[in-house]
């Protein structure tokens, strides 16, 4: 037998009050990660805060500064939302390759990030789009770039009493083009062996800005650093190869059932190169 205390408020303020008073409470969104883990560790007693009824928690809305995506938005909603598809197409694409139809109808984008798996599909697009995570607690609201959200495998910057409310994605600059790759043994119902997202802004054939993020090749998702030096360089095959080599160097993969360290490094190079070629085209 196990004991679960369960609270499913309709108001954000009630949820934050509950989290403040129940420091050990677990947040339940779609439950696709949380419940699987709970079963794996032998059904311990737990206090559960169900956030699915909170008003506006799944909203996706266009604002002046960017698109807001609520943490409770399901993968299927992100996949089919017209604003996401029009302005942030690789995020819609990434949501569309999470698990299966059944998983995407339960799993939320907030849960994908808070679970902090290095292979989480929607993380790399959020990073290269410069998304900010909006974090709330009884004390107020703060923001953190998604690239800085992860502190270790399964660990994030979220403190006790804090809830992820959603993301703000600044609208892409004119001339920006993004590309995404989920490299694996198969697309559906498997985690990525290597995940890549790139976002490049090209003006007159020259790189204005380029961002690259990697998944499944380190203890946390990786934001490739040192790309500022490519500003002003020609957006061509040579630049794509140089950036891909830099990404490969920063990848820190392990060997597991999905691939060896060496294979994953090779695939980082190849997928970054291919994605950049698309983004530069
Ligand atoms: C069969 C199967 C296939 C899968 N395939 C993929 C895949 O291909 N790609 C992929 O990326 N993932 C995959 N997953 C993992 C999972 O579906 C995703 O990570 C999903 O997005 C998690 O969202 P959720 O709403 O179910 O989170 P939950 O399980 O409810 O929560 C996950 C964690 O985040 C915390 N949390 C959730 N929301 C918040 C919030 N708003 N604030 C603070 N903490 C919060 C929870 O407390 C928990 O620790 C798969 C899972 C299954 C079961």
Coordinates of C-alpha atoms and ligand atoms in Angstrom, one line a residue:
X1 CA 0.0 0.0 0.0
X2 CA 1.1 3.6 -0.6
X3 CA -0.4 6.9 0.5
X4 CA -0.8 9.8 -1.9
X5 CA -2.1 13.2 -0.9
X6 CA -3.5 15.0 -3.9
X7 CA -4.3 18.6 -4.6
X8 CA -5.5 20.0 -7.9
X9 CA -6.1 23.7 -7.6
X10 CA -7.7 25.9 -10.3
X11 CA -5.8 29.0 -9.3
X12 CA -2.0 29.6 -9.6
X13 CA -2.0 31.4 -6.3
X14 CA -3.4 28.2 -4.5
X15 CA -0.8 26.0 -6.2
X16 CA 2.1 28.3 -5.1
X17 CA 0.7 28.5 -1.5
X18 CA 0.6 24.7 -1.4
X19 CA 4.1 24.4 -2.8
X20 CA 5.3 26.8 -0.2
X21 CA 3.8 24.8 2.6
X22 CA 4.6 21.3 1.2
X23 CA 8.3 21.5 0.5
X24 CA 8.5 17.8 -0.6
X25 CA 5.5 17.9 -2.9
X26 CA 5.9 16.6 -6.5
X27 CA 4.4 18.5 -9.4
X28 CA 2.3 16.5 -11.7
X29 CA 1.8 17.7 -15.3
X30 CA 1.2 14.9 -17.9
X31 CA 2.8 12.3 -15.6
X32 CA 4.6 10.6 -18.5
X33 CA 8.0 10.9 -16.7
X34 CA 6.9 11.4 -13.1
X35 CA 4.6 8.3 -12.8
X36 CA 7.1 6.1 -14.7
X37 CA 9.8 7.1 -12.2
X38 CA 7.5 6.7 -9.2
X39 CA 6.7 3.1 -10.3
X40 CA 10.4 2.4 -10.8
X41 CA 11.4 3.4 -7.3
X42 CA 8.7 1.2 -5.7
X43 CA 5.6 3.5 -5.3
X44 CA 6.8 5.6 -2.3
X45 CA 4.2 7.8 -0.5
X46 CA 4.0 11.2 -2.0
X47 CA 2.3 14.6 -1.9
X48 CA 1.1 15.4 -5.4
X49 CA 0.3 18.9 -6.8
X50 CA -1.6 18.4 -10.0
X51 CA -1.2 21.5 -12.1
X52 CA -3.5 20.5 -15.0
X53 CA -6.5 22.5 -13.8
X54 CA -4.7 25.7 -13.3
X55 CA -6.3 28.5 -15.3
X56 CA -4.4 29.5 -18.4
X57 CA -1.5 27.1 -17.7
X58 CA -1.7 25.6 -21.2
X59 CA -2.2 28.9 -23.0
X60 CA -0.2 29.7 -26.1
X61 CA -0.5 33.4 -26.9
X62 CA 1.2 36.0 -29.1
X63 CA 2.5 39.1 -27.2
X64 CA 4.4 42.2 -28.2
X65 CA 7.8 40.8 -27.3
X66 CA 7.3 37.2 -28.3
X67 CA 5.2 34.1 -28.1
X68 CA 4.2 32.8 -24.7
X69 CA 3.8 29.1 -24.3
X70 CA 2.4 27.9 -21.0
X71 CA 4.2 25.1 -19.2
X72 CA 1.0 23.0 -19.3
X73 CA 0.7 23.1 -23.1
X74 CA 0.6 19.5 -24.4
X75 CA 3.1 18.4 -27.0
X76 CA 0.2 17.9 -29.4
X77 CA -0.9 21.5 -28.9
X78 CA 2.6 22.8 -29.6
X79 CA 2.9 20.6 -32.6
X80 CA -0.3 21.9 -34.2
X81 CA -0.4 25.5 -33.0
X82 CA -0.4 27.9 -36.0
X83 CA 1.8 30.6 -34.4
X84 CA 4.4 28.0 -33.3
X85 CA 4.4 26.5 -36.8
X86 CA 4.7 29.9 -38.5
X87 CA 7.3 31.5 -36.3
X88 CA 9.1 28.7 -34.5
X89 CA 8.8 25.7 -36.9
X90 CA 11.5 23.5 -35.4
X91 CA 9.8 23.7 -32.0
X92 CA 6.6 22.3 -33.6
X93 CA 8.7 19.7 -35.4
X94 CA 10.5 18.7 -32.1
X95 CA 7.1 18.3 -30.3
X96 CA 5.9 16.2 -33.2
X97 CA 8.6 13.6 -32.6
X98 CA 8.1 13.1 -28.9
X99 CA 7.1 9.5 -28.1
X100 CA 3.8 8.6 -29.8
X101 CA 0.3 10.2 -30.3
X102 CA -0.7 8.9 -26.9
X103 CA 2.4 10.4 -25.2
X104 CA 2.0 13.7 -27.0
X105 CA -1.6 14.0 -25.9
X106 CA -0.5 13.8 -22.2
X107 CA 3.1 15.1 -22.1
X108 CA 3.6 18.9 -21.6
X109 CA 6.4 21.1 -22.8
X110 CA 7.0 22.2 -19.2
X111 CA 7.4 18.6 -18.0
X112 CA 9.9 17.9 -20.9
X113 CA 12.2 20.7 -19.6
X114 CA 11.6 20.2 -15.8
X115 CA 12.4 16.5 -16.1
X116 CA 15.9 17.7 -17.3
X117 CA 16.8 14.7 -19.4
X118 CA 19.7 15.6 -21.7
X119 CA 17.8 14.0 -24.6
X120 CA 14.6 16.0 -24.2
X121 CA 13.5 16.9 -27.7
X122 CA 12.0 20.4 -27.2
X123 CA 15.0 21.7 -25.3
X124 CA 17.4 22.3 -28.2
X125 CA 14.9 24.3 -30.2
X126 CA 14.0 26.4 -27.2
X127 CA 17.7 27.1 -26.6
X128 CA 18.5 28.3 -30.1
X129 CA 15.3 30.4 -30.3
X130 CA 16.6 32.2 -27.2
X131 CA 13.6 31.2 -25.1
X132 CA 13.3 32.4 -21.5
X133 CA 11.7 30.2 -18.8
X134 CA 9.2 32.1 -16.6
X135 CA 9.5 30.8 -13.0
X136 CA 7.0 31.7 -10.3
X137 CA 6.8 31.2 -6.6
X138 CA 4.9 32.9 -3.7
X139 CA 7.7 35.4 -3.7
X140 CA 7.2 36.5 -7.3
X141 CA 8.4 35.9 -10.8
X142 CA 11.8 35.5 -12.3
X143 CA 13.2 34.5 -15.7
X144 CA 16.1 32.4 -16.8
X145 CA 17.3 31.6 -20.3
X146 CA 16.5 27.9 -21.2
X147 CA 20.2 27.4 -22.0
X148 CA 21.0 28.2 -18.3
X149 CA 18.1 26.2 -16.8
X150 CA 19.9 22.8 -16.4
X151 CA 22.4 22.2 -13.6
X152 CA 22.9 18.4 -14.0
X153 CA 21.1 15.3 -15.2
X154 CA 17.5 15.6 -13.8
X155 CA 18.5 18.9 -12.1
X156 CA 17.4 22.4 -12.8
X157 CA 17.6 25.9 -11.3
X158 CA 14.1 25.5 -9.9
X159 CA 14.2 26.0 -6.1
X160 CA 11.8 24.6 -3.5
X161 CA 8.4 26.4 -3.8
X162 CA 9.0 27.3 -7.5
X163 CA 6.9 26.3 -10.5
X164 CA 7.7 26.7 -14.2
X165 CA 4.9 28.9 -15.6
X166 CA 5.9 28.9 -19.2
X167 CA 8.3 30.3 -21.9
X168 CA 8.7 33.5 -23.7
X169 CA 10.2 33.1 -27.2
X170 CA 11.4 36.3 -28.8
X171 CA 10.2 36.7 -32.4
X172 CA 13.0 35.7 -34.8
X173 CA 14.9 38.4 -36.6
X174 CA 14.3 38.8 -40.3
X175 CA 16.6 36.5 -42.2
X176 CA 16.7 33.8 -39.5
X177 CA 16.2 30.2 -40.4
X178 CA 16.3 27.2 -38.0
X179 CA 16.9 23.5 -38.6
X180 CA 16.4 20.5 -36.3
X181 CA 17.6 16.9 -36.3
X182 CA 16.6 14.0 -34.1
X183 CA 19.2 11.4 -34.9
X184 CA 18.4 7.9 -33.6
X185 CA 17.6 4.3 -34.3
X186 CA 14.1 5.3 -35.2
X187 CA 12.0 8.5 -35.0
X188 CA 9.0 7.4 -33.0
X189 CA 9.0 5.9 -29.5
X190 CA 12.7 6.3 -29.0
X191 CA 14.9 8.9 -27.4
X192 CA 17.4 10.8 -29.6
X193 CA 21.0 9.3 -29.9
X194 CA 22.0 12.9 -30.9
X195 CA 19.7 15.9 -31.0
X196 CA 20.7 19.1 -32.9
X197 CA 19.0 22.5 -33.3
X198 CA 20.5 25.4 -35.1
X199 CA 19.3 28.9 -35.7
X200 CA 21.2 31.2 -38.1
X201 CA 20.5 34.8 -39.2
X202 CA 22.1 35.5 -42.6
X203 CA 22.2 38.9 -44.3
X204 CA 23.6 39.4 -47.8
X205 CA 25.2 35.9 -47.7
X206 CA 27.0 36.7 -44.4
X207 CA 26.3 35.3 -41.0
X208 CA 24.9 37.8 -38.6
X209 CA 24.2 35.4 -35.8
X210 CA 24.4 31.6 -35.3
X211 CA 23.3 29.5 -32.4
X212 CA 23.7 25.7 -32.0
X213 CA 22.4 23.4 -29.3
X214 CA 23.0 19.7 -28.7
X215 CA 20.9 17.0 -27.0
X216 CA 21.8 13.6 -25.6
X217 CA 25.6 14.2 -25.8
X218 CA 26.3 15.4 -22.2
X219 CA 24.9 15.4 -18.7
X220 CA 22.7 18.4 -19.7
X221 CA 21.7 19.9 -23.0
X222 CA 24.6 21.8 -24.5
X223 CA 24.7 25.3 -25.8
X224 CA 27.7 25.6 -28.2
X225 CA 29.8 28.5 -27.2
X226 CA 32.4 30.6 -29.1
X227 CA 30.2 31.1 -32.2
X228 CA 30.3 34.9 -32.0
X229 CA 33.5 34.9 -34.0
X230 CA 31.5 33.7 -37.1
X231 CA 29.6 37.0 -37.3
X232 CA 30.5 38.5 -40.6
X233 CA 31.8 35.3 -42.1
X234 CA 30.3 33.9 -45.3
X235 CA 27.4 31.5 -44.7
X236 CA 28.9 28.7 -46.7
X237 CA 30.0 25.0 -46.4
X238 CA 33.4 26.0 -44.9
X239 CA 31.7 27.9 -42.0
X240 CA 29.3 25.0 -41.5
X241 CA 32.2 22.5 -41.3
X242 CA 34.1 24.8 -38.9
X243 CA 31.1 25.2 -36.6
X244 CA 30.3 21.5 -36.7
X245 CA 33.9 20.7 -35.6
X246 CA 33.5 23.1 -32.7
X247 CA 30.2 21.5 -31.7
X248 CA 31.8 18.1 -31.9
X249 CA 34.6 19.2 -29.6
X250 CA 32.1 20.5 -27.0
X251 CA 30.0 17.3 -27.0
X252 CA 30.7 15.1 -24.0
X253 CA 28.7 11.9 -24.9
X254 CA 28.8 8.6 -23.1
X255 CA 28.6 5.1 -24.6
X256 CA 25.2 3.4 -24.0
X257 CA 22.6 1.2 -25.8
X258 CA 21.9 4.0 -28.3
X259 CA 25.4 4.5 -29.5
X260 CA 29.1 4.7 -28.6
X261 CA 30.9 7.9 -27.6
X262 CA 32.8 8.0 -30.9
X263 CA 29.6 7.4 -33.0
X264 CA 27.8 10.1 -31.2
X265 CA 30.6 12.6 -31.7
X266 CA 30.7 11.8 -35.4
X267 CA 26.9 12.3 -35.6
X268 CA 27.2 15.6 -33.8
X269 CA 29.5 16.8 -36.6
X270 CA 27.4 15.4 -39.4
X271 CA 24.0 16.6 -38.1
X272 CA 25.3 20.1 -37.2
X273 CA 26.9 20.4 -40.6
X274 CA 23.7 19.3 -42.4
X275 CA 21.4 21.5 -40.3
X276 CA 23.6 24.6 -40.9
X277 CA 23.6 23.9 -44.6
X278 CA 19.8 24.0 -44.5
X279 CA 19.8 27.1 -42.3
X280 CA 22.3 28.9 -44.6
X281 CA 20.4 28.0 -47.8
Ligands
LIG1 C1 6.6 6.0 -23.9 C2 7.3 7.3 -23.7 C3 8.0 7.8 -24.8 C4 8.7 9.0 -24.6 N1 9.4 9.6 -25.7 C5 10.0 10.8 -25.6 C6 10.7 11.3 -26.7 O1 10.7 10.8 -27.8 N2 11.3 12.5 -26.5 C7 11.3 13.2 -25.3 O2 11.8 14.3 -25.2 N3 10.7 12.7 -24.2 C8 10.0 11.5 -24.3 N4 9.4 10.9 -23.3 C9 9.5 11.6 -22.0 C10 8.2 12.5 -21.6 O3 7.1 12.2 -22.3 C11 8.5 14.0 -21.7 O4 9.7 14.4 -21.0 C12 7.3 14.8 -21.3 O5 7.4 16.1 -22.0 C13 7.2 15.1 -19.8 O6 6.1 15.9 -19.6 P1 4.9 15.6 -18.6 O7 3.9 16.6 -18.7 O8 4.5 14.2 -18.7 O9 5.8 15.7 -17.2 P2 5.6 15.0 -15.8 O10 5.9 13.5 -15.9 O11 4.3 15.3 -15.2 O12 6.7 15.8 -15.0 C14 8.1 15.6 -15.3 C15 8.9 16.3 -14.2 O13 8.8 17.7 -14.4 C16 8.2 18.2 -13.2 N5 7.3 19.3 -13.7 C17 6.4 19.2 -14.6 N6 5.8 20.3 -14.9 C18 6.4 21.2 -14.1 C19 6.2 22.6 -13.9 N7 5.3 23.4 -14.6 N8 6.9 23.2 -12.9 C20 7.8 22.5 -12.2 N9 8.0 21.2 -12.3 C21 7.3 20.6 -13.2 C22 7.6 17.1 -12.5 O14 7.5 17.3 -11.1 C23 8.5 16.0 -12.8 O15 9.7 16.0 -12.0 C24 8.7 9.7 -23.4 C25 8.0 9.1 -22.3 C26 7.3 8.0 -22.5 C27 6.5 7.4 -21.3

